[in-house]
Amino acid sequence: MEERLNIVKKLTGLSEDEARTIANTGGLPSDVADRMIENVVGGIAFPMGIAVNFKVNDRDYLVPMALEEPSVVAAASNAAKMARVKGGFNVTNTGPVMIGQIQVVDVRDPQGSKTKLLAKKDDILKKANEQDPMLVSLGGGAKDLNVKVLSTLKGPMVVPELIVNTGDAMGANAVNTMAEAVAPMVEEITGGKVFLRIISNLADKRLVRAIAVFDKEAIGGEETVDGIVYAYAFADADPYRCATHNKGIMNGVIAVAIACGQDIRALEAGAHSYASRSGKYKPLTVWEKDAEGNLVGKLEMPMAVGLVGGAAKTHPAARAAIKILGVKTAMELAEVMAAVGLAQNFAALRALATEGIQRGHMKLHARNIAVSAGATGKMIDKVANKMVDEKRIRFDRAKELVEEFSKS
Ligand code: MEV
């Protein structure tokens, strides 16, 4: 690692300080980092905060969240506190089921091949399950076979899909190994040629459904309830708003995912493809007013996360975060993440529908600007508070204040 970093330093003019910052891998031992990916020169750390007040399925959780954006942890904690008035979050899941796709081209009789593949289902599942006896012994494994015939730019394709219960693993490795293993059999049965053998990140058989009722008085009255319902209707009608609406949900989901060492690209791909499943991009949450005038929020989305394998196991900070959270299964982690996503969405919509997000946001943002303008120690808050009072939260003003306060 050191040798690589020295080369990069020479080539790019990194200073000694900059190189040292990168070389510091934080909570991740450098030998672990070096094995995790390739060409490793160091690491980059994010702050980990703990969201509080979360009650999910009648259990209290401390929720580790890692991200760079101010306000998110505070907003989640505040939303979870309001949700507690009516019992917190109720979350269910459809089980840890993933889909592995096998792409077959040049098939002479696609519909006939589909029938033949389905007739050989037991043999195909058996071959798949031979790849992971451990998973099978824990009750997981390939459970079913689905076959699609697609009409594509390159003609018809037959796509057998393995339906795999991946237990406490996110499942990409298990599913990809199975898909590769059954490919020769699939070629033999169909007479076609297999190209791709890969998991689908549209994990629509691994859904979480969270629901929470927010007491109208606890959240600011009927006008706030109406404002949030209007905000939802806006997102439902317009993909430009919907992207931001769903981004707010992912602020929570991804922050927990990073803290717990999950594959965040898979989660994002799953979320947004699921949001588009009707052919239109839609919100992952629904917000309604109930008969008593309280606000009801529901979230439904894929949540492919795991506790065994990947960084959840190899990254010591992720392992510690999972211990803080205290979840025992992958789907319990998924359920907490769904609650955080719903809480985050609520917090954003409530702020947007009332005072706007900038007041709270800018206070925290002001501290970051103060630091980048050179403030340290007690001066950070002094500079930040002054900028907030003046409503001039800008780098040039922060610089002036740092100079002014340094003199005094
Ligand atoms: C900012 O990170 C997230 C929000 O934009 C979400 C939203 O607009 O709903 C506040």
CSV table of C-alpha atoms and ligand atoms in Angstrom, one decimal:
chain,number,residue,atom,x,y,z
A,1,MET,CA,0.0,0.0,0.0
A,2,GLU,CA,2.8,2.4,0.9
A,3,GLU,CA,4.6,1.7,-2.3
A,4,ARG,CA,1.5,2.3,-4.3
A,5,LEU,CA,0.7,5.5,-2.4
A,6,ASN,CA,4.3,6.8,-3.0
A,7,ILE,CA,3.9,6.2,-6.7
A,8,VAL,CA,0.6,8.1,-6.7
A,9,LYS,CA,2.2,10.8,-4.6
A,10,LYS,CA,5.0,11.3,-7.1
A,11,LEU,CA,2.7,11.3,-10.1
A,12,THR,CA,0.1,13.7,-8.7
A,13,GLY,CA,2.0,16.0,-6.4
A,14,LEU,CA,0.2,14.9,-3.2
A,15,SER,CA,1.8,16.6,-0.2
A,16,GLU,CA,3.1,14.6,2.7
A,17,ASP,CA,0.0,15.6,4.7
A,18,GLU,CA,-2.4,14.6,2.0
A,19,ALA,CA,-0.7,11.3,1.6
A,20,ARG,CA,-0.8,10.6,5.3
A,21,THR,CA,-4.5,11.4,5.4
A,22,ILE,CA,-5.2,8.9,2.7
A,23,ALA,CA,-2.9,6.3,4.2
A,24,ASN,CA,-5.0,6.4,7.4
A,25,THR,CA,-7.6,3.7,7.0
A,26,GLY,CA,-9.5,4.7,10.1
A,27,GLY,CA,-11.4,1.8,11.7
A,28,LEU,CA,-10.3,-0.6,8.9
A,29,PRO,CA,-6.9,-2.3,9.4
A,30,SER,CA,-4.8,-1.7,6.4
A,31,ASP,CA,-4.2,-5.4,5.6
A,32,VAL,CA,-8.0,-5.9,5.6
A,33,ALA,CA,-8.4,-2.9,3.3
A,34,ASP,CA,-5.7,-4.3,1.0
A,35,ARG,CA,-7.6,-7.6,0.6
A,36,MET,CA,-11.0,-6.0,0.1
A,37,ILE,CA,-10.4,-4.3,-3.3
A,38,GLU,CA,-7.5,-3.8,-5.6
A,39,ASN,CA,-4.7,-1.2,-5.9
A,40,VAL,CA,-5.5,0.0,-2.4
A,41,VAL,CA,-3.6,3.1,-1.3
A,42,GLY,CA,-5.5,3.9,1.9
A,43,GLY,CA,-9.1,4.7,3.0
A,44,ILE,CA,-11.7,7.4,3.4
A,45,ALA,CA,-13.7,7.7,6.6
A,46,PHE,CA,-17.3,9.0,7.1
A,47,PRO,CA,-18.7,10.0,10.5
A,48,MET,CA,-21.0,7.4,12.1
A,49,GLY,CA,-23.8,8.8,14.2
A,50,ILE,CA,-26.4,7.0,16.2
A,51,ALA,CA,-30.1,7.7,15.5
A,52,VAL,CA,-32.2,7.3,18.6
A,53,ASN,CA,-35.9,6.8,19.5
A,54,PHE,CA,-36.4,4.0,17.0
A,55,LYS,CA,-39.1,1.5,18.0
A,56,VAL,CA,-39.6,-1.2,15.4
A,57,ASN,CA,-42.0,-4.1,15.9
A,58,ASP,CA,-42.1,-3.2,19.6
A,59,ARG,CA,-38.3,-3.3,20.0
A,60,ASP,CA,-36.1,-0.4,20.7
A,61,TYR,CA,-33.0,0.1,18.5
A,62,LEU,CA,-30.0,2.4,18.5
A,63,VAL,CA,-29.3,2.9,14.8
A,64,PRO,CA,-25.8,3.5,13.5
A,65,MET,CA,-25.8,5.8,10.4
A,66,ALA,CA,-22.7,6.7,8.4
A,67,LEU,CA,-22.9,9.6,5.9
A,68,GLU,CA,-21.5,13.0,5.1
A,69,GLU,CA,-24.8,15.0,5.1
A,70,PRO,CA,-25.7,17.1,8.2
A,71,SER,CA,-29.3,16.9,9.6
A,72,VAL,CA,-30.0,13.3,8.5
A,73,VAL,CA,-29.3,11.6,11.9
A,74,ALA,CA,-31.1,14.4,13.8
A,75,ALA,CA,-34.1,14.3,11.5
A,76,ALA,CA,-34.4,10.4,11.7
A,77,SER,CA,-34.2,10.6,15.5
A,78,ASN,CA,-36.8,13.3,15.7
A,79,ALA,CA,-39.2,11.5,13.3
A,80,ALA,CA,-38.8,8.2,15.3
A,81,LYS,CA,-39.7,10.1,18.5
A,82,MET,CA,-42.9,11.4,16.9
A,83,ALA,CA,-43.7,7.9,15.6
A,84,ARG,CA,-43.4,6.5,19.1
A,85,VAL,CA,-46.6,8.3,20.2
A,86,LYS,CA,-48.6,5.8,18.2
A,87,GLY,CA,-46.3,2.8,18.8
A,88,GLY,CA,-43.4,3.3,16.4
A,89,PHE,CA,-42.9,1.3,13.2
A,90,ASN,CA,-44.5,-2.0,12.2
A,91,VAL,CA,-42.4,-3.7,9.5
A,92,THR,CA,-42.9,-7.1,7.7
A,93,ASN,CA,-40.8,-8.8,5.1
A,94,THR,CA,-41.3,-11.3,2.3
A,95,GLY,CA,-38.1,-13.3,3.3
A,96,PRO,CA,-34.6,-13.3,1.9
A,97,VAL,CA,-35.4,-14.4,-1.6
A,98,MET,CA,-33.3,-13.3,-4.6
A,99,ILE,CA,-33.5,-14.0,-8.3
A,100,GLY,CA,-30.6,-15.4,-10.5
A,101,GLN,CA,-31.0,-14.9,-14.3
A,102,ILE,CA,-29.6,-17.0,-17.1
A,103,GLN,CA,-29.7,-15.5,-20.6
A,104,VAL,CA,-30.2,-18.0,-23.4
A,105,VAL,CA,-30.0,-16.9,-27.0
A,106,ASP,CA,-30.2,-18.6,-30.4
A,107,VAL,CA,-33.0,-20.8,-29.2
A,108,ARG,CA,-34.9,-22.4,-32.1
A,109,ASP,CA,-38.2,-23.0,-30.2
A,110,PRO,CA,-38.4,-20.5,-27.3
A,111,GLN,CA,-41.8,-21.5,-26.0
A,112,GLY,CA,-41.0,-25.3,-26.4
A,113,SER,CA,-37.7,-24.7,-24.5
A,114,LYS,CA,-39.6,-22.9,-21.7
A,115,THR,CA,-41.8,-26.0,-21.3
A,116,LYS,CA,-38.7,-28.3,-21.4
A,117,LEU,CA,-36.9,-26.2,-18.8
A,118,LEU,CA,-39.9,-26.3,-16.4
A,119,ALA,CA,-40.2,-30.0,-16.9
A,120,LYS,CA,-36.5,-30.3,-15.8
A,121,LYS,CA,-37.0,-28.0,-12.8
A,122,ASP,CA,-36.1,-30.5,-10.1
A,123,ASP,CA,-32.8,-31.4,-11.8
A,124,ILE,CA,-31.9,-27.8,-12.3
A,125,LEU,CA,-32.7,-26.9,-8.7
A,126,LYS,CA,-30.7,-29.9,-7.5
A,127,LYS,CA,-27.7,-28.8,-9.5
A,128,ALA,CA,-28.0,-25.3,-8.1
A,129,ASN,CA,-28.3,-26.5,-4.5
A,130,GLU,CA,-25.2,-28.8,-4.8
A,131,GLN,CA,-23.2,-25.5,-5.0
A,132,ASP,CA,-24.1,-24.4,-1.5
A,133,PRO,CA,-24.8,-27.3,1.0
A,134,MET,CA,-24.3,-25.0,3.9
A,135,LEU,CA,-27.0,-22.6,2.8
A,136,VAL,CA,-29.3,-25.6,2.1
A,137,SER,CA,-28.6,-27.1,5.5
A,138,LEU,CA,-29.7,-23.8,7.1
A,139,GLY,CA,-33.0,-24.0,5.2
A,140,GLY,CA,-32.0,-21.8,2.2
A,141,GLY,CA,-31.1,-22.6,-1.3
A,142,ALA,CA,-32.7,-22.6,-4.8
A,143,LYS,CA,-36.5,-23.1,-4.2
A,144,ASP,CA,-38.1,-22.5,-7.6
A,145,LEU,CA,-37.5,-21.9,-11.3
A,146,ASN,CA,-39.3,-19.3,-13.4
A,147,VAL,CA,-38.8,-19.1,-17.1
A,148,LYS,CA,-39.4,-16.0,-19.2
A,149,VAL,CA,-39.4,-15.6,-23.0
A,150,LEU,CA,-38.3,-12.1,-23.9
A,151,SER,CA,-38.6,-10.4,-27.2
A,152,THR,CA,-35.5,-8.3,-27.5
A,153,LEU,CA,-33.5,-6.1,-29.9
A,154,LYS,CA,-31.6,-9.3,-30.9
A,155,GLY,CA,-34.5,-11.6,-31.2
A,156,PRO,CA,-36.2,-13.9,-28.7
A,157,MET,CA,-34.4,-14.9,-25.6
A,158,VAL,CA,-35.2,-17.5,-23.0
A,159,VAL,CA,-34.4,-16.5,-19.5
A,160,PRO,CA,-34.7,-19.1,-16.7
A,161,GLU,CA,-34.7,-17.5,-13.3
A,162,LEU,CA,-33.5,-19.3,-10.1
A,163,ILE,CA,-35.5,-18.3,-7.1
A,164,VAL,CA,-33.1,-18.6,-4.2
A,165,ASN,CA,-33.6,-18.2,-0.4
A,166,THR,CA,-30.3,-16.7,0.5
A,167,GLY,CA,-30.8,-16.8,4.3
A,168,ASP,CA,-28.6,-14.3,6.2
A,169,ALA,CA,-26.5,-13.5,3.1
A,170,MET,CA,-27.2,-10.7,0.7
A,171,GLY,CA,-26.8,-13.6,-1.7
A,172,ALA,CA,-25.0,-12.3,-4.8
A,173,ASN,CA,-22.2,-14.9,-4.4
A,174,ALA,CA,-24.5,-17.8,-3.8
A,175,VAL,CA,-26.9,-16.9,-6.6
A,176,ASN,CA,-24.2,-16.2,-9.2
A,177,THR,CA,-22.4,-19.4,-8.4
A,178,MET,CA,-25.7,-21.3,-8.8
A,179,ALA,CA,-26.5,-19.5,-12.1
A,180,GLU,CA,-23.1,-20.4,-13.5
A,181,ALA,CA,-23.4,-24.0,-12.4
A,182,VAL,CA,-26.7,-24.7,-14.1
A,183,ALA,CA,-25.8,-22.9,-17.3
A,184,PRO,CA,-24.4,-26.0,-19.2
A,185,MET,CA,-27.6,-27.9,-18.3
A,186,VAL,CA,-29.7,-25.0,-19.5
A,187,GLU,CA,-27.8,-25.0,-22.8
A,188,GLU,CA,-28.3,-28.7,-23.2
A,189,ILE,CA,-32.1,-28.5,-22.5
A,190,THR,CA,-32.7,-25.5,-24.8
A,191,GLY,CA,-30.1,-26.1,-27.5
A,192,GLY,CA,-29.3,-22.4,-27.2
A,193,LYS,CA,-26.3,-20.5,-26.1
A,194,VAL,CA,-25.9,-19.0,-22.6
A,195,PHE,CA,-24.3,-15.6,-22.1
A,196,LEU,CA,-25.1,-13.9,-18.8
A,197,ARG,CA,-25.6,-15.7,-15.5
A,198,ILE,CA,-26.1,-13.1,-12.8
A,199,ILE,CA,-28.3,-12.0,-9.8
A,200,SER,CA,-31.0,-9.4,-10.4
A,201,ASN,CA,-30.9,-6.4,-8.3
A,202,LEU,CA,-34.6,-5.8,-8.8
A,203,ALA,CA,-35.1,-7.8,-5.6
A,204,ASP,CA,-38.9,-7.8,-5.7
A,205,LYS,CA,-39.1,-11.1,-3.8
A,206,ARG,CA,-37.2,-9.6,-0.9
A,207,LEU,CA,-39.5,-6.7,0.1
A,208,VAL,CA,-39.9,-4.9,3.3
A,209,ARG,CA,-43.1,-3.1,4.2
A,210,ALA,CA,-43.1,-0.5,6.9
A,211,ILE,CA,-46.1,1.4,8.3
A,212,ALA,CA,-46.3,4.1,11.0
A,213,VAL,CA,-49.1,6.3,12.2
A,214,PHE,CA,-48.1,9.8,13.2
A,215,ASP,CA,-50.4,11.5,15.7
A,216,LYS,CA,-51.6,14.8,14.1
A,217,GLU,CA,-51.0,16.8,17.3
A,218,ALA,CA,-47.5,15.4,17.8
A,219,ILE,CA,-46.4,16.5,14.3
A,220,GLY,CA,-47.8,20.0,14.2
A,221,GLY,CA,-51.5,19.7,13.5
A,222,GLU,CA,-53.9,19.1,10.6
A,223,GLU,CA,-52.1,21.5,8.3
A,224,THR,CA,-48.9,19.5,8.6
A,225,VAL,CA,-50.8,16.3,7.8
A,226,ASP,CA,-52.3,17.9,4.8
A,227,GLY,CA,-49.0,19.4,3.7
A,228,ILE,CA,-47.3,15.9,3.8
A,229,VAL,CA,-50.2,14.3,1.9
A,230,TYR,CA,-49.9,17.1,-0.8
A,231,ALA,CA,-46.1,16.5,-0.9
A,232,TYR,CA,-46.8,12.8,-1.6
A,233,ALA,CA,-49.3,13.6,-4.3
A,234,PHE,CA,-46.7,15.9,-6.0
A,235,ALA,CA,-44.1,13.1,-6.0
A,236,ASP,CA,-46.7,10.6,-7.3
A,237,ALA,CA,-47.5,12.9,-10.2
A,238,ASP,CA,-44.0,14.1,-11.2
A,239,PRO,CA,-40.8,12.1,-11.6
A,240,TYR,CA,-38.7,15.3,-11.0
A,241,ARG,CA,-40.1,15.6,-7.5
A,242,CYS,CA,-40.3,11.8,-7.1
A,243,ALA,CA,-36.5,11.4,-7.6
A,244,THR,CA,-35.9,13.8,-4.6
A,245,HIS,CA,-38.7,12.3,-2.6
A,246,ASN,CA,-37.1,8.8,-3.0
A,247,LYS,CA,-33.6,10.3,-2.4
A,248,GLY,CA,-34.8,11.4,1.0
A,249,ILE,CA,-35.8,7.8,1.8
A,250,MET,CA,-32.4,6.6,0.7
A,251,ASN,CA,-30.7,9.2,2.9
A,252,GLY,CA,-31.8,6.9,5.8
A,253,VAL,CA,-31.5,3.5,4.1
A,254,ILE,CA,-28.1,4.1,2.7
A,255,ALA,CA,-26.6,5.6,5.9
A,256,VAL,CA,-27.5,2.5,7.9
A,257,ALA,CA,-26.3,0.4,5.0
A,258,ILE,CA,-22.9,2.1,4.9
A,259,ALA,CA,-22.5,1.8,8.7
A,260,CYS,CA,-23.4,-1.9,8.5
A,261,GLY,CA,-21.1,-2.7,5.5
A,262,GLN,CA,-23.8,-3.4,2.9
A,263,ASP,CA,-23.7,-3.2,-0.9
A,264,ILE,CA,-25.3,0.2,-1.4
A,265,ARG,CA,-25.2,0.1,-5.2
A,266,ALA,CA,-27.4,-3.0,-5.0
A,267,LEU,CA,-29.8,-1.2,-2.7
A,268,GLU,CA,-30.0,1.9,-4.9
A,269,ALA,CA,-30.5,-0.2,-8.0
A,270,GLY,CA,-33.2,-2.3,-6.3
A,271,ALA,CA,-35.0,0.8,-4.9
A,272,HIS,CA,-35.2,2.8,-8.1
A,273,SER,CA,-36.0,-0.1,-10.4
A,274,TYR,CA,-38.8,-1.1,-8.0
A,275,ALA,CA,-40.0,2.5,-8.0
A,276,SER,CA,-40.3,2.2,-11.8
A,277,ARG,CA,-42.0,-1.2,-12.0
A,278,SER,CA,-45.3,0.2,-13.3
A,279,GLY,CA,-43.5,1.8,-16.2
A,280,LYS,CA,-43.7,5.2,-14.4
A,281,TYR,CA,-41.2,6.3,-11.7
A,282,LYS,CA,-43.2,6.4,-8.4
A,283,PRO,CA,-42.6,7.2,-4.7
A,284,LEU,CA,-41.5,4.2,-2.6
A,285,THR,CA,-43.8,5.6,0.2
A,286,VAL,CA,-47.5,6.4,0.4
A,287,TRP,CA,-48.8,9.1,2.8
A,288,GLU,CA,-52.5,9.3,3.7
A,289,LYS,CA,-54.8,10.9,6.4
A,290,ASP,CA,-56.8,8.4,8.5
A,291,ALA,CA,-60.3,8.8,9.8
A,292,GLU,CA,-59.0,10.6,12.9
A,293,GLY,CA,-57.0,13.0,10.9
A,294,ASN,CA,-53.7,11.4,11.8
A,295,LEU,CA,-51.0,10.8,9.2
A,296,VAL,CA,-50.3,7.2,8.0
A,297,GLY,CA,-47.1,6.5,6.1
A,298,LYS,CA,-46.2,3.2,4.3
A,299,LEU,CA,-43.0,2.2,2.7
A,300,GLU,CA,-42.5,-0.8,0.4
A,301,MET,CA,-39.2,-1.5,-1.2
A,302,PRO,CA,-36.6,-4.3,-1.9
A,303,MET,CA,-34.0,-4.6,0.8
A,304,ALA,CA,-31.2,-7.0,-0.2
A,305,VAL,CA,-28.9,-6.9,2.9
A,306,GLY,CA,-26.8,-9.6,4.6
A,307,LEU,CA,-25.1,-10.3,7.8
A,308,VAL,CA,-22.8,-13.1,6.6
A,309,GLY,CA,-20.2,-12.5,3.9
A,310,GLY,CA,-19.0,-9.2,2.5
A,311,ALA,CA,-18.0,-6.2,4.4
A,312,ALA,CA,-20.6,-6.9,7.1
A,313,LYS,CA,-18.3,-9.6,8.2
A,314,THR,CA,-14.8,-8.4,7.1
A,315,HIS,CA,-15.0,-4.7,8.2
A,316,PRO,CA,-14.5,-4.4,11.9
A,317,ALA,CA,-16.4,-1.1,12.1
A,318,ALA,CA,-19.4,-2.6,10.3
A,319,ARG,CA,-19.3,-5.6,12.7
A,320,ALA,CA,-19.4,-3.2,15.6
A,321,ALA,CA,-22.2,-1.2,14.1
A,322,ILE,CA,-24.3,-4.4,13.6
A,323,LYS,CA,-23.6,-5.2,17.3
A,324,ILE,CA,-24.9,-1.7,18.3
A,325,LEU,CA,-28.0,-2.3,16.2
A,326,GLY,CA,-28.4,-5.7,17.8
A,327,VAL,CA,-30.0,-7.4,14.8
A,328,LYS,CA,-29.9,-11.2,14.6
A,329,THR,CA,-30.9,-11.8,11.0
A,330,ALA,CA,-30.5,-10.2,7.7
A,331,MET,CA,-34.2,-9.5,7.4
A,332,GLU,CA,-34.3,-7.9,10.8
A,333,LEU,CA,-31.6,-5.5,9.6
A,334,ALA,CA,-33.8,-5.0,6.5
A,335,GLU,CA,-36.8,-4.1,8.6
A,336,VAL,CA,-34.9,-1.6,10.7
A,337,MET,CA,-33.6,0.0,7.5
A,338,ALA,CA,-37.2,0.3,6.2
A,339,ALA,CA,-38.3,2.0,9.4
A,340,VAL,CA,-35.4,4.5,9.0
A,341,GLY,CA,-36.3,5.1,5.4
A,342,LEU,CA,-39.9,5.9,6.3
A,343,ALA,CA,-38.8,8.1,9.2
A,344,GLN,CA,-36.4,10.0,7.0
A,345,ASN,CA,-39.0,10.6,4.3
A,346,PHE,CA,-41.5,11.8,7.0
A,347,ALA,CA,-38.9,14.2,8.4
A,348,ALA,CA,-38.0,15.6,5.0
A,349,LEU,CA,-41.7,16.1,4.0
A,350,ARG,CA,-42.6,17.6,7.3
A,351,ALA,CA,-39.8,20.1,7.1
A,352,LEU,CA,-40.5,20.9,3.4
A,353,ALA,CA,-44.3,21.3,4.0
A,354,THR,CA,-43.7,23.7,6.9
A,355,GLU,CA,-40.7,25.9,7.6
A,356,GLY,CA,-38.5,24.4,4.7
A,357,ILE,CA,-35.3,22.5,5.2
A,358,GLN,CA,-32.8,25.3,5.0
A,359,ARG,CA,-33.1,26.7,8.5
A,360,GLY,CA,-32.1,23.5,10.2
A,361,HIS,CA,-29.8,22.5,7.4
A,362,MET,CA,-27.9,25.7,7.2
A,363,LYS,CA,-27.1,25.8,11.0
A,364,LEU,CA,-25.2,22.6,10.5
A,365,HIS,CA,-23.9,23.6,7.1
A,366,ALA,CA,-22.5,26.8,8.7
A,367,ARG,CA,-20.3,24.8,11.0
A,368,ASN,CA,-18.8,22.9,8.0
A,369,ILE,CA,-18.2,26.2,6.2
A,370,ALA,CA,-16.6,27.6,9.3
A,371,VAL,CA,-14.2,24.7,9.5
A,372,SER,CA,-13.3,24.9,5.8
A,373,ALA,CA,-12.6,28.7,6.3
A,374,GLY,CA,-10.0,27.7,9.0
A,375,ALA,CA,-12.0,27.9,12.2
A,376,THR,CA,-10.9,25.5,14.9
A,377,GLY,CA,-12.1,24.6,18.5
A,378,LYS,CA,-14.6,27.0,20.0
A,379,MET,CA,-14.2,29.4,17.1
A,380,ILE,CA,-16.2,26.9,14.9
A,381,ASP,CA,-19.5,27.6,16.7
A,382,LYS,CA,-18.7,31.3,17.1
A,383,VAL,CA,-18.3,31.8,13.4
A,384,ALA,CA,-21.2,29.5,12.5
A,385,ASN,CA,-23.6,31.2,14.9
A,386,LYS,CA,-22.7,34.6,13.7
A,387,MET,CA,-23.3,33.6,10.1
A,388,VAL,CA,-26.7,32.1,11.0
A,389,ASP,CA,-27.7,35.3,12.9
A,390,GLU,CA,-26.7,37.4,10.0
A,391,LYS,CA,-28.3,35.0,7.5
A,392,ARG,CA,-25.0,35.1,5.5
A,393,ILE,CA,-23.8,31.6,5.5
A,394,ARG,CA,-21.0,31.9,3.0
A,395,PHE,CA,-17.3,31.0,2.7
A,396,ASP,CA,-16.1,34.6,2.2
A,397,ARG,CA,-18.0,35.7,5.3
A,398,ALA,CA,-16.6,32.8,7.3
A,399,LYS,CA,-13.1,33.8,6.3
A,400,GLU,CA,-13.7,37.4,7.4
A,401,LEU,CA,-15.0,36.2,10.7
A,402,VAL,CA,-12.2,33.8,11.3
A,403,GLU,CA,-9.7,36.7,10.7
A,404,GLU,CA,-11.8,39.0,12.9
A,405,PHE,CA,-12.1,36.5,15.8
A,406,SER,CA,-8.4,35.5,15.5
A,407,LYS,CA,-7.4,39.1,16.1
A,408,SER,CA,-9.6,39.5,19.1
B,1,MEV,C1,-32.0,16.1,1.0
B,1,MEV,O1,-30.9,15.3,1.2
B,1,MEV,C2,-33.3,15.2,1.0
B,1,MEV,C3,-34.6,16.0,0.6
B,1,MEV,O2,-34.4,16.8,-0.6
B,1,MEV,C4,-35.6,15.0,0.4
B,1,MEV,C5,-36.9,15.6,-0.1
B,1,MEV,O3,-36.9,16.6,-0.8
B,1,MEV,O4,-38.0,14.9,0.2
B,1,MEV,C6,-34.9,17.0,1.7
